[in-house]
Amino acid sequence: MKWIPNFNSSNSLRVIFVIAVFILLFLSSIAYKHNQDLNESSKLVMHTYEINIQLERLMSAIKDAETGQRGYIITRNGRFLAPYLYSRDKVNASFITLKKLTADNAIQQQNLENLFKLIIQRFVSFENCLKYSDPKTYDKRKLDNHMFGGRILMENIRFQVDKMNDIEKKYLEKRLKIYDQEISLSPIFSVSLFLTALTFILLAYRQISRDFERLKVYNKKLLISSGLMAESEVIGKFSTWQWDLDSNKIDYSDNQFRILGVEPNAFVPEKETFLDFVHPDDKDAVAKSMQGIIEKKNLPFIYYKIVRPDHEIRYFKSTGKLLTDQQGSKILLGINFDITDEHLLNIELQERNRELEKSNKELASFNHVASHDLQEPLRKIQTFISRVSDADKAAMSDSAREYLFKIESSAKRMRVLIDDLLLFSRTNTTKKEFIKSNLNELLENAESDLAEIIHEKKAVINVSKLPKLEVIPYQIEQLFINLIGNSLKYSQHDRIPEIIIESEKVLAINYPDLLEQSIKKYHKITFSDNGMGFDPQFKETIFVLFQRLHSKTDYPGTGIGLAICKKIVENHRGYILADSVPGKGSLFTVFLPD
């Protein structure tokens, strides 16, 4: 029993959620790395710009120093020395900054070292120019040399700065290219992350929608099933209950209350309240059964009586099975059957069985009378008739001799009828002991019993090989005697009787409307003759007791022989049927289990 429908989609949603979380984490890590790379690229670009700015500041400070020096030399005004004097601090500050910025670049560090040497030389040149331009120490030749040398140093400084700028420019181009790539990938990553999240949200929404639709279908089926179950309980006169052994809580179906004679939910379902309905004679047994449920977790069939509030006594049968739900709780599911009608019917059947046993005893007494008491006066009649001599018959009148002949014929028919009735009775009542027998031998015995009439009619019997089966030997022998005897009795006067007996193994599945399907294989034995036959409309009637198709004056008999054949075949869980074409012969088919 399924307590909760098992939706595979729940697992699907879990899988989708795990995959979505994994992809989001993966994309987040990639996005984080991308942002880190983007930030690093941005820092590298800014680093290059800072180096370029510091080089420009450095160059600007040297130019300011050069301009201030020239202004002072020309005007001898001390205000022009201010840029020159401050330029050293600016140069040192820029140099320290550049030293830090190029700390990870050995080439630029070397270029910076060379640049600093040139700058130092240039400032030495500045000092010499100021020295030899002073009126006290004026020396035109040396001034000119230092001025010219200063210009050359300035060109070398510019060249060194340009060299460092060119290197940084190349770095900048590479870094800008990387930065542009990083910038261009940012929207892709963002859109990818959004689309991926949206895709999984849509998948989850789709699955949830399907689950919702499926849940509605399950709820509808559950409502229908609950309604059908409730109606089935009412029609079938049974009820269901659930006992949670962990919480000791009991739930009844509505019909459980009804079969107890009260309205649904009229009381709280508990062991004690149920025992109040149990008949005093059965209360101890039911109480022990309830205790056994708790200890053994099982409820075998138990039969007991209950007393309804209106004092009506009903008969119950209960059983149960232990189940474990998805949470691991142990629940005993039970069914109570109201078997009052069955109980009363069983009482009636028992009464009928007693009457049947009495009838059987009376039938056995009748058999005894038929076999002894009835046959005794019949034998005396036949004995007294046989003692009437031919001389006595000659002395009688014609009418007296005719009456005597009728008495003798009636006595013979009476004896045959009694013998056939006894045979039919024994077929029903004697012990059925099945023995592995060769049917060929039983057929030979039957032919021996019929040897006189076979010889008289010069009959021809063709027999194929018959099987060995578990049978009641004397009954099968009687079956063969009756079927062969029937063919001989109804043979045609102008034709030698010919009887063909054939056998083959067949499958029950090939005869679904005729044979019992629980038995897989049968032996099909056919008896065909060339006798006078019968009208096919009587192919069922001929097996009925005392049914005759011809008058007893034309064909003597009791109408019991084929009824005996049918009873014998039924005793073997087989089937017999007949068919015929008038004037051409009859066919009897016997099916016996393998």
Coordinates of C-alpha atoms in Angstrom, one line a residue:
M1 CA 0.0 0.0 0.0
K2 CA 1.3 3.5 -0.9
W3 CA 0.8 6.0 1.7
I4 CA 2.2 9.0 -0.2
P5 CA 2.4 9.2 -4.1
N6 CA 6.0 8.9 -5.1
F7 CA 6.7 11.8 -7.5
N8 CA 9.9 11.3 -9.5
S9 CA 9.8 15.0 -10.2
S10 CA 10.8 15.7 -6.6
N11 CA 14.1 14.1 -7.4
S12 CA 14.3 16.0 -10.7
L13 CA 13.8 19.3 -8.8
R14 CA 16.6 18.4 -6.4
V15 CA 18.9 17.5 -9.3
I16 CA 18.0 20.8 -11.1
F17 CA 18.6 22.7 -7.9
V18 CA 22.0 21.1 -7.3
I19 CA 23.1 21.7 -10.9
A20 CA 21.9 25.3 -10.7
V21 CA 23.8 25.9 -7.5
F22 CA 26.9 24.3 -8.9
I23 CA 26.7 26.4 -12.1
L24 CA 26.0 29.6 -10.2
L25 CA 29.0 28.9 -8.0
F26 CA 31.1 28.1 -11.0
L27 CA 30.0 31.2 -12.8
S28 CA 30.4 33.2 -9.7
S29 CA 34.0 32.0 -9.3
I30 CA 34.7 32.8 -12.9
A31 CA 33.1 36.2 -12.5
Y32 CA 35.1 36.8 -9.4
K33 CA 38.3 35.8 -11.2
H34 CA 37.3 38.0 -14.1
N35 CA 36.7 41.0 -11.8
Q36 CA 40.1 40.3 -10.2
D37 CA 41.8 40.2 -13.6
L38 CA 39.9 43.3 -14.6
N39 CA 41.0 45.1 -11.4
E40 CA 44.6 43.9 -12.0
S41 CA 44.5 45.1 -15.6
S42 CA 43.1 48.5 -14.4
K43 CA 45.9 48.8 -11.8
L44 CA 48.5 48.0 -14.4
V45 CA 47.2 50.6 -16.8
M46 CA 47.1 53.2 -13.9
H47 CA 50.6 52.1 -13.0
T48 CA 51.8 52.9 -16.5
Y49 CA 50.0 56.3 -16.4
E50 CA 51.6 57.1 -13.0
I51 CA 55.1 56.3 -14.4
N52 CA 54.4 58.6 -17.4
I53 CA 53.1 61.3 -15.1
Q54 CA 56.1 61.1 -12.8
L55 CA 58.5 61.2 -15.8
E56 CA 56.7 64.3 -17.0
R57 CA 57.0 65.9 -13.6
L58 CA 60.6 65.0 -13.4
M59 CA 61.2 66.5 -16.9
S60 CA 59.1 69.6 -15.9
A61 CA 61.2 70.1 -12.7
I62 CA 64.5 70.0 -14.7
K63 CA 63.1 72.4 -17.3
D64 CA 61.9 74.8 -14.5
A65 CA 65.4 74.6 -13.0
E66 CA 67.0 75.4 -16.5
T67 CA 64.6 78.3 -17.1
G68 CA 65.2 79.7 -13.6
Q69 CA 68.9 79.5 -14.1
R70 CA 68.9 81.3 -17.4
G71 CA 66.6 84.0 -16.0
Y72 CA 68.9 84.6 -13.1
I73 CA 72.1 84.7 -15.3
I74 CA 70.5 87.2 -17.6
T75 CA 68.8 89.5 -15.0
R76 CA 70.8 88.6 -11.9
N77 CA 67.3 88.8 -10.2
G78 CA 67.2 86.4 -7.2
R79 CA 63.5 85.6 -7.8
F80 CA 64.5 83.5 -10.8
L81 CA 66.4 81.1 -8.6
A82 CA 63.3 80.0 -6.7
P83 CA 62.2 77.4 -9.4
Y84 CA 65.8 76.2 -9.5
L85 CA 66.1 75.8 -5.8
Y86 CA 62.7 73.9 -5.5
S87 CA 63.4 71.7 -8.5
R88 CA 65.8 69.5 -6.6
D89 CA 63.1 68.6 -4.1
K90 CA 60.7 67.9 -6.9
V91 CA 63.2 65.8 -8.8
N92 CA 64.0 63.8 -5.6
A93 CA 60.3 63.2 -4.9
S94 CA 59.6 62.1 -8.5
F95 CA 62.7 59.9 -8.4
I96 CA 61.6 58.2 -5.2
T97 CA 58.1 57.6 -6.6
L98 CA 59.5 56.2 -9.9
K99 CA 61.8 54.0 -7.9
K100 CA 58.8 52.5 -6.2
L101 CA 56.7 52.3 -9.4
T102 CA 59.5 50.4 -11.3
A103 CA 60.6 48.2 -8.4
D104 CA 59.3 45.1 -10.3
N105 CA 60.9 46.1 -13.6
A106 CA 64.7 45.6 -13.8
I107 CA 65.0 47.4 -17.2
Q108 CA 63.2 50.5 -16.0
Q109 CA 65.2 50.4 -12.8
Q110 CA 68.4 50.5 -14.8
N111 CA 67.0 53.3 -17.1
L112 CA 66.0 55.2 -14.0
E113 CA 69.5 54.8 -12.5
N114 CA 71.0 56.1 -15.8
L115 CA 68.5 59.0 -15.8
F116 CA 69.3 59.9 -12.2
K117 CA 73.1 60.1 -13.1
L118 CA 72.3 62.4 -16.0
I119 CA 70.1 64.6 -13.8
I120 CA 72.9 64.8 -11.2
Q121 CA 75.3 65.8 -13.9
R122 CA 72.9 68.4 -15.1
F123 CA 72.5 70.0 -11.7
V124 CA 76.3 70.0 -11.4
S125 CA 76.3 71.8 -14.7
F126 CA 73.7 74.3 -13.3
E127 CA 76.0 75.0 -10.4
N128 CA 79.0 75.6 -12.6
C129 CA 77.1 77.9 -14.9
L130 CA 76.0 79.9 -11.9
K131 CA 79.5 79.9 -10.6
Y132 CA 81.1 81.2 -13.8
S133 CA 78.4 83.7 -14.5
D134 CA 78.9 85.4 -11.1
P135 CA 80.8 88.7 -11.7
K136 CA 83.3 87.8 -9.0
T137 CA 84.2 84.5 -10.7
Y138 CA 83.1 85.2 -14.2
D139 CA 84.9 83.1 -16.9
K140 CA 83.3 83.4 -20.2
R141 CA 85.0 80.4 -21.8
K142 CA 84.1 78.1 -19.0
L143 CA 80.6 79.5 -18.8
D144 CA 80.1 78.8 -22.5
N145 CA 81.5 75.3 -22.1
H146 CA 79.2 74.5 -19.2
M147 CA 76.2 76.0 -21.0
F148 CA 76.9 73.9 -24.1
G149 CA 77.5 70.8 -22.0
G150 CA 74.3 71.5 -20.1
R151 CA 72.4 71.5 -23.4
I152 CA 73.9 68.2 -24.4
L153 CA 73.0 66.7 -20.9
M154 CA 69.5 68.0 -21.4
E155 CA 69.2 66.2 -24.7
N156 CA 70.5 63.0 -23.1
I157 CA 67.9 63.4 -20.3
R158 CA 65.1 63.9 -22.8
F159 CA 66.4 60.8 -24.7
Q160 CA 66.4 58.7 -21.5
V161 CA 63.0 59.9 -20.5
D162 CA 61.6 59.2 -24.0
K163 CA 63.2 55.8 -23.8
M164 CA 61.4 55.0 -20.6
N165 CA 58.2 56.5 -22.0
D166 CA 58.5 54.3 -25.0
I167 CA 58.9 51.2 -22.8
E168 CA 55.9 52.3 -20.7
K169 CA 54.0 53.0 -23.9
K170 CA 54.5 49.5 -25.1
Y171 CA 53.4 48.2 -21.7
L172 CA 50.4 50.5 -21.8
E173 CA 49.3 49.2 -25.3
K174 CA 49.5 45.6 -24.0
R175 CA 47.7 46.5 -20.8
L176 CA 45.0 48.5 -22.6
K177 CA 44.4 45.6 -24.9
I178 CA 44.1 43.2 -22.0
Y179 CA 41.9 45.7 -20.2
D180 CA 39.7 46.1 -23.3
Q181 CA 39.3 42.3 -23.5
E182 CA 38.4 42.1 -19.9
I183 CA 35.9 44.9 -20.3
S184 CA 34.3 43.3 -23.3
L185 CA 34.0 40.0 -21.5
S186 CA 32.1 41.5 -18.5
P187 CA 28.7 41.8 -20.3
I188 CA 29.1 38.3 -21.7
F189 CA 29.7 36.9 -18.2
S190 CA 26.8 38.9 -16.8
V191 CA 24.4 37.9 -19.5
S192 CA 25.6 34.3 -19.3
L193 CA 25.0 34.3 -15.6
F194 CA 21.6 35.8 -16.0
L195 CA 20.5 33.5 -18.9
T196 CA 21.8 30.4 -17.0
A197 CA 19.9 31.4 -13.8
L198 CA 16.8 32.2 -15.9
T199 CA 17.0 28.9 -17.7
F200 CA 17.1 26.9 -14.5
I201 CA 14.3 29.0 -13.0
L202 CA 12.2 28.3 -16.1
L203 CA 13.0 24.5 -15.8
A204 CA 12.1 24.5 -12.2
Y205 CA 8.9 26.4 -12.9
R206 CA 8.0 24.0 -15.7
Q207 CA 8.6 21.0 -13.4
I208 CA 6.6 22.6 -10.6
S209 CA 3.8 23.2 -13.0
R210 CA 3.8 19.6 -14.1
D211 CA 3.9 18.5 -10.5
F212 CA 1.0 20.7 -9.7
E213 CA -1.1 19.3 -12.6
R214 CA -0.1 15.8 -11.7
L215 CA -0.9 16.5 -8.1
K216 CA -4.4 17.7 -9.1
V217 CA -4.9 14.4 -11.1
Y218 CA -3.7 12.4 -8.1
N219 CA -6.0 14.3 -5.8
K220 CA -8.9 13.7 -8.2
K221 CA -8.1 10.0 -8.4
L222 CA -7.7 9.9 -4.6
L223 CA -11.1 11.5 -4.1
I224 CA -12.6 9.0 -6.5
S225 CA -10.8 6.2 -4.9
S226 CA -11.8 7.3 -1.5
G227 CA -15.4 7.5 -2.6
L228 CA -15.3 4.1 -4.3
M229 CA -13.7 2.6 -1.2
A230 CA -16.3 4.0 1.1
E231 CA -19.1 2.7 -1.2
S232 CA -17.3 -0.7 -1.5
E233 CA -17.2 -0.9 2.3
V234 CA -20.9 -0.3 2.5
I235 CA -21.7 -2.8 -0.3
G236 CA -19.3 -5.4 0.9
K237 CA -20.2 -5.0 4.6
F238 CA -16.6 -4.5 5.7
S239 CA -14.5 -1.7 7.2
T240 CA -10.9 -0.6 7.5
W241 CA -8.9 0.8 10.4
Q242 CA -5.3 1.9 11.0
W243 CA -3.4 1.5 14.2
D244 CA -0.2 3.5 14.6
L245 CA 1.8 1.3 17.0
D246 CA 4.3 4.1 17.7
S247 CA 1.7 6.7 18.8
N248 CA -1.0 4.2 19.8
K249 CA -3.5 6.1 17.7
I250 CA -6.4 4.3 16.0
D251 CA -8.3 5.6 13.0
Y252 CA -11.6 4.1 11.8
S253 CA -13.3 4.4 8.4
D254 CA -16.8 5.7 8.5
N255 CA -18.3 2.2 7.8
Q256 CA -16.5 0.8 10.9
F257 CA -18.8 3.0 13.0
R258 CA -21.8 1.9 10.8
I259 CA -21.3 -1.8 11.1
L260 CA -21.0 -1.3 14.9
G261 CA -24.5 0.3 14.7
V262 CA -23.5 3.9 15.4
E263 CA -23.0 7.1 13.4
P264 CA -19.5 7.9 12.0
N265 CA -17.2 9.5 14.6
A266 CA -19.7 8.7 17.4
F267 CA -16.8 7.8 19.8
V268 CA -13.1 8.1 20.0
P269 CA -11.5 4.9 18.5
E270 CA -9.6 3.1 21.2
K271 CA -9.1 -0.5 22.3
E272 CA -11.3 -0.1 25.3
T273 CA -14.2 1.6 23.4
F274 CA -14.1 -1.2 20.8
L275 CA -14.1 -3.9 23.5
D276 CA -17.4 -2.4 24.8
F277 CA -19.1 -3.7 21.6
V278 CA -17.6 -7.2 21.8
H279 CA -19.9 -9.9 23.0
P280 CA -19.1 -11.1 26.6
D281 CA -18.4 -14.6 25.4
D282 CA -15.6 -13.3 23.0
K283 CA -14.3 -10.3 25.0
D284 CA -11.3 -12.2 26.5
A285 CA -10.3 -13.7 23.1
V286 CA -10.4 -10.3 21.4
A287 CA -8.5 -8.6 24.2
K288 CA -5.8 -11.3 24.0
S289 CA -5.7 -10.8 20.2
M290 CA -5.2 -7.0 20.6
Q291 CA -2.4 -7.7 23.1
G292 CA -0.9 -10.1 20.5
I293 CA -0.9 -7.3 17.9
I294 CA 1.2 -5.1 20.1
E295 CA 3.7 -7.9 20.9
K296 CA 3.8 -9.8 17.6
K297 CA 3.0 -6.9 15.2
N298 CA 0.5 -9.2 13.5
L299 CA -3.2 -10.0 13.5
P300 CA -4.3 -13.5 12.2
F301 CA -7.9 -14.1 11.3
I302 CA -10.1 -13.9 14.4
Y303 CA -13.9 -14.6 14.6
Y304 CA -16.1 -13.1 17.3
K305 CA -19.5 -11.5 18.0
I306 CA -20.4 -7.9 18.7
V307 CA -23.5 -6.5 20.3
R308 CA -24.9 -3.3 18.8
P309 CA -26.5 -0.6 20.9
D310 CA -29.9 -2.0 19.7
H311 CA -28.9 -5.4 21.2
E312 CA -28.6 -7.0 17.8
I313 CA -25.8 -9.6 17.7
R314 CA -23.6 -9.5 14.6
Y315 CA -20.7 -11.9 13.6
F316 CA -17.4 -10.4 12.7
K317 CA -14.1 -11.6 11.1
S318 CA -11.0 -9.5 11.4
T319 CA -7.4 -9.6 10.1
G320 CA -4.5 -7.2 9.7
K321 CA -1.1 -6.6 8.2
L322 CA 1.9 -4.6 9.5
L323 CA 3.1 -1.8 7.2
T324 CA 5.9 0.7 7.5
D325 CA 5.4 4.2 6.0
Q326 CA 8.0 6.4 4.5
Q327 CA 8.8 8.0 7.9
G328 CA 9.5 4.6 9.4
S329 CA 6.3 4.5 11.5
K330 CA 4.8 1.0 12.0
I331 CA 1.2 1.0 11.1
L332 CA -1.2 -2.0 11.4
L333 CA -3.8 -1.9 8.6
G334 CA -6.8 -4.0 9.5
I335 CA -10.1 -5.1 7.9
N336 CA -13.3 -6.0 9.7
F337 CA -15.9 -8.1 7.9
D338 CA -19.5 -8.4 8.9
I339 CA -20.1 -12.1 8.2
T340 CA -23.5 -12.4 9.8
D341 CA -25.2 -13.4 6.6
E342 CA -22.4 -15.9 5.9
H343 CA -22.7 -17.3 9.4
L344 CA -26.5 -17.8 9.1
L345 CA -26.0 -19.3 5.6
N346 CA -23.4 -21.7 7.1
I347 CA -25.9 -22.8 9.7
E348 CA -28.5 -23.3 7.0
L349 CA -25.9 -25.3 4.9
Q350 CA -25.1 -27.4 7.9
E351 CA -28.8 -28.2 8.4
R352 CA -29.0 -29.1 4.7
N353 CA -25.9 -31.2 5.0
R354 CA -27.5 -33.1 7.8
E355 CA -30.6 -33.6 5.7
L356 CA -28.4 -34.7 2.8
E357 CA -26.6 -37.2 5.0
K358 CA -30.0 -38.5 6.1
S359 CA -31.1 -38.7 2.5
N360 CA -27.9 -40.5 1.6
K361 CA -28.6 -43.0 4.3
E362 CA -32.1 -43.5 3.0
L363 CA -30.6 -43.9 -0.5
A364 CA -28.2 -46.5 0.8
S365 CA -31.1 -48.2 2.4
F366 CA -33.0 -48.1 -1.0
N367 CA -29.9 -49.6 -2.7
H368 CA -30.0 -52.4 -0.1
V369 CA -33.7 -52.9 -0.8
A370 CA -33.2 -52.8 -4.6
S371 CA -30.3 -55.2 -4.4
H372 CA -31.9 -57.7 -2.0
D373 CA -35.6 -57.2 -1.2
L374 CA -36.7 -56.2 -4.7
Q375 CA -34.7 -58.8 -6.5
E376 CA -35.9 -61.7 -4.3
P377 CA -39.6 -61.6 -5.4
L378 CA -38.4 -61.0 -9.0
R379 CA -36.2 -64.1 -8.8
K380 CA -39.2 -66.1 -7.5
I381 CA -41.4 -64.9 -10.4
Q382 CA -38.7 -65.9 -12.9
T383 CA -38.2 -69.2 -11.1
F384 CA -41.9 -70.1 -11.1
I385 CA -42.3 -69.1 -14.8
S386 CA -39.4 -71.3 -15.7
R387 CA -41.1 -74.3 -14.0
V388 CA -44.0 -74.0 -16.4
S389 CA -43.3 -76.8 -18.8
D390 CA -43.9 -76.8 -22.5
A391 CA -46.7 -79.4 -21.9
D392 CA -48.4 -77.0 -19.5
K393 CA -48.0 -74.1 -22.0
A394 CA -49.6 -76.3 -24.7
A395 CA -52.6 -77.0 -22.5
M396 CA -53.1 -73.2 -22.0
S397 CA -55.2 -71.0 -24.1
D398 CA -53.5 -68.6 -26.5
S399 CA -54.3 -65.6 -24.3
A400 CA -52.9 -67.4 -21.3
R401 CA -49.6 -68.2 -23.1
E402 CA -49.4 -64.5 -24.3
Y403 CA -49.9 -63.3 -20.7
L404 CA -47.2 -65.7 -19.5
F405 CA -44.8 -64.4 -22.2
K406 CA -45.4 -60.8 -21.2
I407 CA -44.9 -61.6 -17.5
E408 CA -41.5 -63.2 -18.4
S409 CA -40.4 -60.3 -20.6
S410 CA -41.4 -57.7 -18.0
A411 CA -39.5 -59.6 -15.3
K412 CA -36.4 -59.6 -17.5
R413 CA -36.7 -55.9 -18.1
M414 CA -37.2 -55.3 -14.4
R415 CA -34.0 -57.2 -13.6
V416 CA -32.0 -55.2 -16.2
L417 CA -33.4 -51.9 -14.9
I418 CA -32.5 -52.8 -11.3
D419 CA -29.0 -53.9 -12.3
D420 CA -28.5 -50.6 -14.2
L421 CA -29.8 -48.5 -11.3
L422 CA -27.4 -50.2 -9.0
L423 CA -24.5 -49.7 -11.4
F424 CA -25.4 -46.0 -11.7
S425 CA -25.7 -45.7 -7.9
R426 CA -22.3 -47.4 -7.4
T427 CA -20.8 -45.0 -9.9
N428 CA -21.8 -42.1 -7.6
T429 CA -21.2 -43.6 -4.2
T430 CA -18.4 -46.1 -4.3
K431 CA -14.9 -45.1 -3.3
K432 CA -12.9 -43.5 -6.1
E433 CA -9.5 -45.0 -6.0
F434 CA -7.3 -43.9 -8.9
I435 CA -4.7 -46.4 -10.1
K436 CA -2.1 -46.1 -12.9
S437 CA -3.7 -48.3 -15.6
N438 CA -3.1 -49.4 -19.2
L439 CA -6.3 -48.5 -21.0
N440 CA -5.5 -51.1 -23.7
E441 CA -5.9 -53.8 -21.1
L442 CA -9.1 -52.3 -19.8
L443 CA -10.4 -52.2 -23.4
E444 CA -9.5 -55.9 -23.9
N445 CA -11.5 -56.7 -20.7
A446 CA -14.5 -54.8 -22.1
E447 CA -14.3 -56.7 -25.4
S448 CA -14.2 -60.0 -23.5
D449 CA -17.5 -59.0 -21.8
L450 CA -19.0 -58.2 -25.1
A451 CA -17.4 -61.1 -27.0
E452 CA -20.8 -62.9 -27.6
I453 CA -22.5 -60.0 -29.2
I454 CA -19.4 -59.0 -31.1
H455 CA -19.2 -62.5 -32.5
E456 CA -22.9 -62.6 -33.2
K457 CA -22.8 -59.4 -35.2
K458 CA -19.4 -60.1 -36.7
A459 CA -18.3 -56.6 -35.6
V460 CA -14.9 -55.2 -36.5
I461 CA -13.2 -53.1 -33.8
N462 CA -10.0 -51.1 -34.9
V463 CA -8.1 -49.7 -31.9
S464 CA -5.0 -47.4 -31.9
K465 CA -2.7 -47.5 -29.0
L466 CA -4.3 -46.1 -25.8
P467 CA -2.3 -44.3 -23.0
K468 CA -1.6 -45.2 -19.4
L469 CA -3.5 -43.0 -17.0
E470 CA -4.4 -42.5 -13.4
V471 CA -8.0 -43.9 -13.5
I472 CA -10.6 -45.9 -11.6
P473 CA -10.1 -49.1 -13.5
Y474 CA -13.5 -50.8 -13.2
Q475 CA -15.3 -47.5 -14.1
I476 CA -13.2 -47.0 -17.3
E477 CA -13.8 -50.6 -18.2
Q478 CA -17.6 -50.0 -17.7
L479 CA -17.2 -46.8 -19.9
F480 CA -15.7 -48.9 -22.7
I481 CA -18.4 -51.6 -22.3
N482 CA -21.2 -49.1 -22.5
L483 CA -19.9 -47.1 -25.5
I484 CA -19.0 -50.2 -27.6
G485 CA -22.3 -51.9 -26.5
N486 CA -24.2 -48.8 -27.6
S487 CA -22.5 -48.9 -31.1
L488 CA -23.3 -52.6 -31.4
K489 CA -26.9 -52.1 -30.2
Y490 CA -27.7 -49.4 -32.8
S491 CA -25.8 -51.0 -35.8
Q492 CA -27.5 -51.3 -39.1
H493 CA -29.0 -54.7 -40.2
D494 CA -27.5 -54.5 -43.7
R495 CA -24.0 -53.5 -42.7
I496 CA -21.3 -55.2 -40.7
P497 CA -20.6 -53.0 -37.5
E498 CA -17.3 -51.3 -37.6
I499 CA -16.0 -49.4 -34.5
I500 CA -12.9 -47.2 -34.7
I501 CA -11.2 -46.2 -31.4
E502 CA -8.4 -43.6 -31.6
S503 CA -6.4 -41.5 -29.1
E504 CA -4.3 -38.4 -29.2
K505 CA -2.9 -35.9 -26.6
V506 CA -4.4 -32.4 -26.8
L507 CA -3.9 -29.0 -25.0
A508 CA -6.7 -27.6 -22.9
I509 CA -6.0 -24.2 -24.3
N510 CA -7.3 -25.4 -27.7
Y511 CA -10.7 -26.1 -26.1
P512 CA -11.2 -23.0 -23.8
D513 CA -15.1 -23.3 -23.8
L514 CA -15.1 -27.1 -23.1
L515 CA -12.2 -28.2 -20.9
E516 CA -11.0 -27.0 -17.4
Q517 CA -8.0 -24.7 -18.1
S518 CA -6.2 -25.6 -14.8
I519 CA -5.4 -28.9 -16.4
K520 CA -2.9 -28.3 -19.2
K521 CA -3.2 -31.5 -21.2
Y522 CA -5.9 -34.1 -22.0
H523 CA -6.1 -37.4 -23.8
K524 CA -8.8 -37.3 -26.5
I525 CA -10.3 -40.8 -27.1
T526 CA -12.9 -41.1 -29.9
F527 CA -15.4 -43.9 -30.6
S528 CA -16.8 -43.8 -34.1
D529 CA -19.1 -46.3 -35.7
N530 CA -21.1 -46.8 -38.9
G531 CA -24.4 -47.5 -37.2
M532 CA -27.8 -45.9 -37.7
G533 CA -26.9 -42.7 -35.8
F534 CA -29.3 -40.2 -34.3
D535 CA -30.6 -36.7 -34.8
P536 CA -27.8 -34.2 -33.7
Q537 CA -30.4 -32.1 -31.8
F538 CA -30.4 -34.9 -29.2
K539 CA -26.6 -34.9 -28.7
E540 CA -27.0 -33.4 -25.2
T541 CA -30.2 -35.3 -24.2
I542 CA -28.9 -38.8 -24.7
F543 CA -26.7 -38.4 -21.6
V544 CA -29.7 -37.6 -19.4
L545 CA -30.9 -40.4 -17.1
F546 CA -33.8 -42.5 -18.6
Q547 CA -33.8 -40.6 -21.8
R548 CA -34.4 -42.9 -24.8
L549 CA -34.5 -42.0 -28.5
H550 CA -36.2 -45.2 -29.6
S551 CA -39.1 -47.3 -28.3
K552 CA -38.2 -50.2 -26.0
T553 CA -39.8 -52.6 -28.4
D554 CA -37.5 -51.6 -31.3
Y555 CA -34.3 -51.4 -29.2
P556 CA -34.4 -52.8 -25.7
G557 CA -32.7 -50.8 -22.9
T558 CA -33.2 -48.7 -19.8
G559 CA -31.8 -45.3 -20.9
I560 CA -29.2 -45.4 -18.2
G561 CA -26.1 -46.6 -20.1
L562 CA -24.9 -43.2 -21.5
A563 CA -25.8 -41.5 -18.3
I564 CA -23.4 -43.9 -16.5
C565 CA -20.8 -42.9 -19.2
K566 CA -21.1 -39.2 -18.4
K567 CA -20.9 -39.8 -14.7
I568 CA -17.8 -41.9 -15.1
V569 CA -16.1 -39.2 -17.2
E570 CA -17.1 -36.5 -14.7
N571 CA -15.6 -38.6 -11.9
H572 CA -12.3 -38.4 -13.8
R573 CA -12.6 -34.6 -14.3
G574 CA -13.1 -35.2 -18.0
Y575 CA -15.7 -34.4 -20.6
I576 CA -17.8 -36.4 -23.0
L577 CA -19.7 -35.3 -26.0
A578 CA -21.6 -37.0 -28.9
D579 CA -22.3 -36.2 -32.5
S580 CA -24.0 -38.0 -35.3
V581 CA -25.2 -38.1 -38.9
P582 CA -28.4 -40.1 -39.2
G583 CA -27.8 -43.2 -41.4
K584 CA -24.0 -42.8 -41.4
G585 CA -23.0 -43.4 -37.8
S586 CA -22.2 -41.8 -34.4
L587 CA -19.1 -40.3 -32.8
F588 CA -18.4 -40.2 -29.1
T589 CA -15.5 -38.2 -27.8
V590 CA -14.0 -38.6 -24.4
F591 CA -11.5 -36.2 -22.8
L592 CA -9.5 -37.6 -19.9
P593 CA -6.8 -35.5 -18.0
D594 CA -3.2 -36.5 -18.6

